[in-house]
PDB file of C-alpha atoms in Angstrom:
ATOM      1  CA  LEU A   1     -66.205  13.086 -95.172  1.00  0.00           C
ATOM      2  CA  ASN A   2     -69.574  11.068 -93.147  1.00  0.00           C
ATOM      3  CA  MET A   3     -69.596  12.159 -89.378  1.00  0.00           C
ATOM      4  CA  LEU A   4     -67.525   8.699 -88.533  1.00  0.00           C
ATOM      5  CA  ALA A   5     -65.042   8.866 -90.048  1.00  0.00           C
ATOM      6  CA  GLU A   6     -64.712  12.236 -88.830  1.00  0.00           C
ATOM      7  CA  LEU A   7     -64.070  10.813 -85.403  1.00  0.00           C
ATOM      8  CA  LYS A   8     -61.969   8.280 -86.521  1.00  0.00           C
ATOM      9  CA  ILE A   9     -59.124  10.450 -87.512  1.00  0.00           C
ATOM     10  CA  ALA A  10     -59.358  12.867 -84.398  1.00  0.00           C
ATOM     11  CA  GLU A  11     -59.369   9.178 -82.735  1.00  0.00           C
ATOM     12  CA  VAL A  12     -55.940   8.463 -84.732  1.00  0.00           C
ATOM     13  CA  TYR A  13     -54.412  12.004 -83.670  1.00  0.00           C
ATOM     14  CA  TYR A  14     -55.305  11.863 -80.576  1.00  0.00           C
ATOM     15  CA  LEU A  15     -53.948   8.229 -80.066  1.00  0.00           C
ATOM     16  CA  SER A  16     -50.942   8.736 -81.728  1.00  0.00           C
ATOM     17  CA  GLU A  17     -50.552  11.984 -80.010  1.00  0.00           C
ATOM     18  CA  LYS A  18     -50.810  14.468 -81.903  1.00  0.00           C
ATOM     19  CA  TYR A  19     -52.939  16.664 -79.379  1.00  0.00           C
ATOM     20  CA  PRO A  20     -53.255  20.003 -81.295  1.00  0.00           C
ATOM     21  CA  GLU A  21     -54.481  18.171 -84.667  1.00  0.00           C
ATOM     22  CA  ALA A  22     -56.900  15.827 -82.641  1.00  0.00           C
ATOM     23  CA  ALA A  23     -57.918  18.740 -81.212  1.00  0.00           C
ATOM     24  CA  MET A  24     -58.869  20.549 -84.495  1.00  0.00           C
ATOM     25  CA  ALA A  25     -59.898  17.764 -85.278  1.00  0.00           C
ATOM     26  CA  TYR A  26     -62.640  17.586 -82.583  1.00  0.00           C
ATOM     27  CA  LEU A  27     -63.555  21.357 -82.489  1.00  0.00           C
ATOM     28  CA  ASP A  28     -64.207  20.327 -86.414  1.00  0.00           C
ATOM     29  CA  PHE A  29     -66.388  17.930 -85.705  1.00  0.00           C
ATOM     30  CA  LEU A  30     -68.452  19.633 -82.863  1.00  0.00           C
ATOM     31  CA  LYS A  31     -68.745  22.610 -85.098  1.00  0.00           C
ATOM     32  CA  GLN A  32     -70.128  20.518 -87.855  1.00  0.00           C
ATOM     33  CA  HIS A  33     -71.960  18.387 -86.039  1.00  0.00           C
ATOM     34  CA  PRO A  34     -73.422  20.723 -82.991  1.00  0.00           C
ATOM     35  CA  ASN A  35     -76.230  17.702 -81.717  1.00  0.00           C
ATOM     36  CA  ASP A  36     -74.362  14.559 -82.127  1.00  0.00           C
ATOM     37  CA  ARG A  37     -76.111  12.211 -79.586  1.00  0.00           C
ATOM     38  CA  ARG A  38     -71.683  11.584 -79.050  1.00  0.00           C
ATOM     39  CA  ASN A  39     -70.608  15.459 -78.360  1.00  0.00           C
ATOM     40  CA  ASN A  40     -70.364  14.440 -74.662  1.00  0.00           C
ATOM     41  CA  ASP A  41     -67.015  12.292 -75.984  1.00  0.00           C
ATOM     42  CA  VAL A  42     -66.137  14.318 -78.508  1.00  0.00           C
ATOM     43  CA  LEU A  43     -66.016  17.644 -75.648  1.00  0.00           C
ATOM     44  CA  TYR A  44     -63.828  15.020 -73.538  1.00  0.00           C
ATOM     45  CA  ARG A  45     -61.524  14.070 -76.153  1.00  0.00           C
ATOM     46  CA  LEU A  46     -60.962  17.502 -77.046  1.00  0.00           C
ATOM     47  CA  GLY A  47     -60.707  18.648 -73.391  1.00  0.00           C
ATOM     48  CA  LEU A  48     -58.454  15.719 -73.182  1.00  0.00           C
ATOM     49  CA  SER A  49     -55.629  17.071 -76.010  1.00  0.00           C
ATOM     50  CA  TYR A  50     -55.627  20.663 -74.666  1.00  0.00           C
ATOM     51  CA  TYR A  51     -54.748  18.995 -71.321  1.00  0.00           C
ATOM     52  CA  GLN A  52     -51.710  17.086 -73.193  1.00  0.00           C
ATOM     53  CA  GLN A  53     -50.766  19.868 -73.969  1.00  0.00           C
ATOM     54  CA  ILE A  54     -50.480  22.357 -71.117  1.00  0.00           C
ATOM     55  CA  LEU A  55     -46.952  23.954 -70.780  1.00  0.00           C
ATOM     56  CA  SER A  56     -44.984  24.922 -66.952  1.00  0.00           C
ATOM     57  CA  ALA A  57     -46.010  27.040 -64.778  1.00  0.00           C
ATOM     58  CA  ASP A  58     -43.821  29.328 -65.974  1.00  0.00           C
ATOM     59  CA  ARG A  59     -44.815  29.374 -69.838  1.00  0.00           C
ATOM     60  CA  ASP A  60     -48.093  30.780 -71.073  1.00  0.00           C
ATOM     61  CA  GLN A  61     -51.393  29.254 -69.550  1.00  0.00           C
ATOM     62  CA  SER A  62     -54.159  29.847 -72.475  1.00  0.00           C
ATOM     63  CA  LEU A  63     -53.986  26.070 -73.138  1.00  0.00           C
ATOM     64  CA  THR A  64     -54.587  25.867 -68.755  1.00  0.00           C
ATOM     65  CA  ARG A  65     -57.794  27.380 -69.411  1.00  0.00           C
ATOM     66  CA  LYS A  66     -58.993  25.825 -72.827  1.00  0.00           C
ATOM     67  CA  THR A  67     -58.734  23.117 -71.235  1.00  0.00           C
ATOM     68  CA  ILE A  68     -61.140  23.983 -67.987  1.00  0.00           C
ATOM     69  CA  ALA A  69     -63.495  25.920 -70.165  1.00  0.00           C
ATOM     70  CA  THR A  70     -63.947  22.795 -71.987  1.00  0.00           C
ATOM     71  CA  PHE A  71     -64.055  20.874 -69.057  1.00  0.00           C
ATOM     72  CA  GLU A  72     -66.303  22.789 -67.658  1.00  0.00           C
ATOM     73  CA  GLU A  73     -68.946  23.252 -70.995  1.00  0.00           C
ATOM     74  CA  LEU A  74     -68.811  18.952 -70.113  1.00  0.00           C
ATOM     75  CA  GLN A  75     -70.067  19.599 -66.734  1.00  0.00           C
ATOM     76  CA  LYS A  76     -72.952  22.117 -67.656  1.00  0.00           C
ATOM     77  CA  ARG A  77     -74.132  20.246 -71.111  1.00  0.00           C
ATOM     78  CA  PHE A  78     -73.883  15.830 -69.437  1.00  0.00           C
ATOM     79  CA  PRO A  79     -73.690  16.683 -66.087  1.00  0.00           C
ATOM     80  CA  ASP A  80     -74.097  12.476 -65.916  1.00  0.00           C
ATOM     81  CA  TYR A  81     -70.963  11.767 -68.285  1.00  0.00           C
ATOM     82  CA  PRO A  82     -69.271   8.765 -66.790  1.00  0.00           C
ATOM     83  CA  GLN A  83     -65.877  10.147 -66.564  1.00  0.00           C
ATOM     84  CA  MET A  84     -66.965  13.191 -64.504  1.00  0.00           C
ATOM     85  CA  ASP A  85     -65.079  12.903 -61.273  1.00  0.00           C
ATOM     86  CA  GLU A  86     -62.140  12.629 -63.927  1.00  0.00           C
ATOM     87  CA  VAL A  87     -63.515  15.496 -65.650  1.00  0.00           C
ATOM     88  CA  ARG A  88     -63.130  17.416 -61.693  1.00  0.00           C
ATOM     89  CA  ARG A  89     -59.770  15.817 -60.780  1.00  0.00           C
ATOM     90  CA  LEU A  90     -58.526  17.381 -64.026  1.00  0.00           C
ATOM     91  CA  ILE A  91     -60.154  21.118 -63.771  1.00  0.00           C
ATOM     92  CA  GLN A  92     -58.601  20.808 -59.984  1.00  0.00           C
ATOM     93  CA  LEU A  93     -55.140  20.291 -61.672  1.00  0.00           C
ATOM     94  CA  CYS A  94     -55.514  23.087 -64.337  1.00  0.00           C
ATOM     95  CA  LYS A  95     -56.454  25.644 -61.464  1.00  0.00           C
ATOM     96  CA  ASN A  96     -53.374  24.580 -59.335  1.00  0.00           C
ATOM     97  CA  ARG A  97     -51.517  25.306 -62.646  1.00  0.00           C
ATOM     98  CA  LEU A  98     -52.887  28.369 -63.189  1.00  0.00           C
ATOM     99  CA  ALA A  99     -52.565  29.546 -59.962  1.00  0.00           C
ATOM    100  CA  GLU A 100     -48.383  28.217 -59.739  1.00  0.00           C
ATOM    101  CA  HIS A 101     -47.724  30.147 -62.777  1.00  0.00           C
ATOM    102  CA  GLU A 102     -49.706  33.264 -60.800  1.00  0.00           C
ATOM    103  CA  THR A 103     -47.224  32.439 -57.863  1.00  0.00           C
ATOM    104  CA  TYR A 104     -44.608  32.680 -60.066  1.00  0.00           C
ATOM    105  CA  VAL A 105     -45.317  35.721 -61.788  1.00  0.00           C
ATOM    106  CA  GLY A 106     -45.753  36.852 -58.814  1.00  0.00           C
ATOM    107  CA  LYS A 107     -42.219  35.949 -56.715  1.00  0.00           C
ATOM    108  CA  PHE A 108     -40.938  37.877 -60.462  1.00  0.00           C
ATOM    109  CA  TYR A 109     -42.560  41.287 -59.306  1.00  0.00           C
ATOM    110  CA  LEU A 110     -41.139  41.113 -55.962  1.00  0.00           C
ATOM    111  CA  LYS A 111     -37.436  39.699 -57.215  1.00  0.00           C
ATOM    112  CA  LYS A 112     -38.236  42.955 -59.292  1.00  0.00           C
ATOM    113  CA  GLU A 113     -39.202  45.142 -56.782  1.00  0.00           C
ATOM    114  CA  LEU A 114     -42.516  45.245 -57.998  1.00  0.00           C
ATOM    115  CA  TYR A 115     -43.928  45.123 -54.682  1.00  0.00           C
ATOM    116  CA  GLN A 116     -47.810  46.240 -55.177  1.00  0.00           C
ATOM    117  CA  ALA A 117     -47.529  44.578 -59.189  1.00  0.00           C
ATOM    118  CA  ALA A 118     -46.570  41.803 -56.790  1.00  0.00           C
ATOM    119  CA  ILE A 119     -48.299  42.127 -53.812  1.00  0.00           C
ATOM    120  CA  LYS A 120     -51.617  42.341 -56.554  1.00  0.00           C
ATOM    121  CA  ARG A 121     -50.861  39.151 -58.189  1.00  0.00           C
ATOM    122  CA  LEU A 122     -50.498  37.076 -55.047  1.00  0.00           C
ATOM    123  CA  GLN A 123     -53.791  38.419 -53.423  1.00  0.00           C
ATOM    124  CA  SER A 124     -55.685  37.483 -56.336  1.00  0.00           C
ATOM    125  CA  VAL A 125     -53.998  33.586 -56.061  1.00  0.00           C
ATOM    126  CA  LEU A 126     -55.374  32.938 -52.816  1.00  0.00           C
ATOM    127  CA  SER A 127     -58.676  34.777 -53.984  1.00  0.00           C
ATOM    128  CA  SER A 128     -59.333  33.204 -57.452  1.00  0.00           C
ATOM    129  CA  TYR A 129     -57.638  29.716 -56.487  1.00  0.00           C
ATOM    130  CA  PRO A 130     -58.534  28.986 -52.712  1.00  0.00           C
ATOM    131  CA  GLY A 131     -58.019  24.492 -52.919  1.00  0.00           C
ATOM    132  CA  PHE A 132     -54.659  25.740 -54.432  1.00  0.00           C
ATOM    133  CA  ARG A 133     -52.232  22.906 -53.322  1.00  0.00           C
ATOM    134  CA  ASN A 134     -49.147  25.691 -52.202  1.00  0.00           C
ATOM    135  CA  ARG A 135     -51.464  28.259 -50.441  1.00  0.00           C
ATOM    136  CA  ASP A 136     -49.153  28.152 -48.403  1.00  0.00           C
ATOM    137  CA  GLU A 137     -46.179  29.492 -50.738  1.00  0.00           C
ATOM    138  CA  ALA A 138     -48.155  32.368 -51.591  1.00  0.00           C
ATOM    139  CA  LEU A 139     -49.587  33.526 -48.043  1.00  0.00           C
ATOM    140  CA  PHE A 140     -45.383  33.659 -47.813  1.00  0.00           C
ATOM    141  CA  PHE A 141     -44.112  35.097 -50.602  1.00  0.00           C
ATOM    142  CA  LEU A 142     -47.703  37.722 -50.209  1.00  0.00           C
ATOM    143  CA  GLY A 143     -46.266  38.477 -46.630  1.00  0.00           C
ATOM    144  CA  LYS A 144     -42.877  38.880 -47.731  1.00  0.00           C
ATOM    145  CA  ALA A 145     -44.389  41.538 -50.903  1.00  0.00           C
ATOM    146  CA  TYR A 146     -45.952  43.083 -48.071  1.00  0.00           C
ATOM    147  CA  LEU A 147     -42.376  43.682 -45.328  1.00  0.00           C
ATOM    148  CA  ASP A 148     -40.317  44.546 -48.118  1.00  0.00           C
ATOM    149  CA  SER A 149     -42.995  47.643 -49.626  1.00  0.00           C
ATOM    150  CA  GLY A 150     -42.603  48.840 -45.567  1.00  0.00           C
ATOM    151  CA  GLU A 151     -46.247  47.556 -45.341  1.00  0.00           C
ATOM    152  CA  LYS A 152     -45.356  45.278 -41.747  1.00  0.00           C
ATOM    153  CA  ASP A 153     -48.860  44.886 -39.884  1.00  0.00           C
ATOM    154  CA  HIS A 154     -50.300  43.418 -43.181  1.00  0.00           C
ATOM    155  CA  ALA A 155     -47.192  41.305 -43.480  1.00  0.00           C
ATOM    156  CA  GLU A 156     -47.487  40.591 -40.121  1.00  0.00           C
ATOM    157  CA  ALA A 157     -51.225  39.199 -40.406  1.00  0.00           C
ATOM    158  CA  ILE A 158     -50.178  37.500 -43.440  1.00  0.00           C
ATOM    159  CA  PHE A 159     -47.570  35.501 -41.764  1.00  0.00           C
ATOM    160  CA  ALA A 160     -50.439  34.729 -38.607  1.00  0.00           C
ATOM    161  CA  GLN A 161     -52.874  33.294 -40.980  1.00  0.00           C
ATOM    162  CA  LEU A 162     -49.787  31.489 -42.568  1.00  0.00           C
ATOM    163  CA  SER A 163     -48.618  29.542 -39.075  1.00  0.00           C
ATOM    164  CA  ASP A 164     -52.287  29.367 -38.468  1.00  0.00           C
ATOM    165  CA  GLN A 165     -53.589  27.739 -41.719  1.00  0.00           C
ATOM    166  CA  TYR A 166     -50.018  25.328 -41.952  1.00  0.00           C
ATOM    167  CA  PRO A 167     -48.710  24.681 -38.986  1.00  0.00           C
ATOM    168  CA  ALA A 168     -46.288  22.381 -40.323  1.00  0.00           C
ATOM    169  CA  SER A 169     -45.755  24.437 -43.418  1.00  0.00           C
ATOM    170  CA  GLU A 170     -41.183  24.660 -44.484  1.00  0.00           C
ATOM    171  CA  TYR A 171     -42.161  28.637 -45.279  1.00  0.00           C
ATOM    172  CA  ASN A 172     -43.019  29.404 -41.577  1.00  0.00           C
ATOM    173  CA  ARG A 173     -39.520  29.225 -39.719  1.00  0.00           C
ATOM    174  CA  ASP A 174     -38.463  32.247 -43.398  1.00  0.00           C
ATOM    175  CA  ALA A 175     -41.231  33.717 -42.036  1.00  0.00           C
ATOM    176  CA  SER A 176     -40.535  34.115 -38.521  1.00  0.00           C
ATOM    177  CA  LYS A 177     -36.486  35.111 -39.530  1.00  0.00           C
ATOM    178  CA  LEU A 178     -37.630  37.682 -41.850  1.00  0.00           C
ATOM    179  CA  LEU A 179     -40.293  39.482 -39.062  1.00  0.00           C
ATOM    180  CA  THR A 180     -36.880  39.245 -37.027  1.00  0.00           C
ATOM    181  CA  GLN A 181     -34.892  40.892 -39.261  1.00  0.00           C
TER     182      GLN A 181
END
């Protein structure tokens, strides 16, 4: 197969919404033609192929990580790529999904009364994903985990942070209730 045919096959898979097949075809192209002038577009399409397969926050996030890695490679190798604003937006959406997943796991640990595991997971969300759109939720459940584990001082500090940083959050009322119980 010549290079153009290989790209067209990948494109047909992508346009047919056969994203796993498209990803494999784009990956093969990158491996076989590491210095092709079209590799910026191929990396972009590979990232989109992974992005289209991302699962909900309660499921495995390996495709979310692959999407981020692919788009970050595109950023590094081709910083002037025309779709870079879109690439940055998709990376942030993926990071939000990873943070949602970590929050979900933290809440699961909290439900199972595995407080230290919940605390560790939720602290990780807050430190690893500063742009997370649901930081107030992570703060609330971190405070609850501290409270449930008997660390009331830590819980009060976290709930104060929640109140200061997110005064309009729906979680503030629940935090107040928990502290007065």
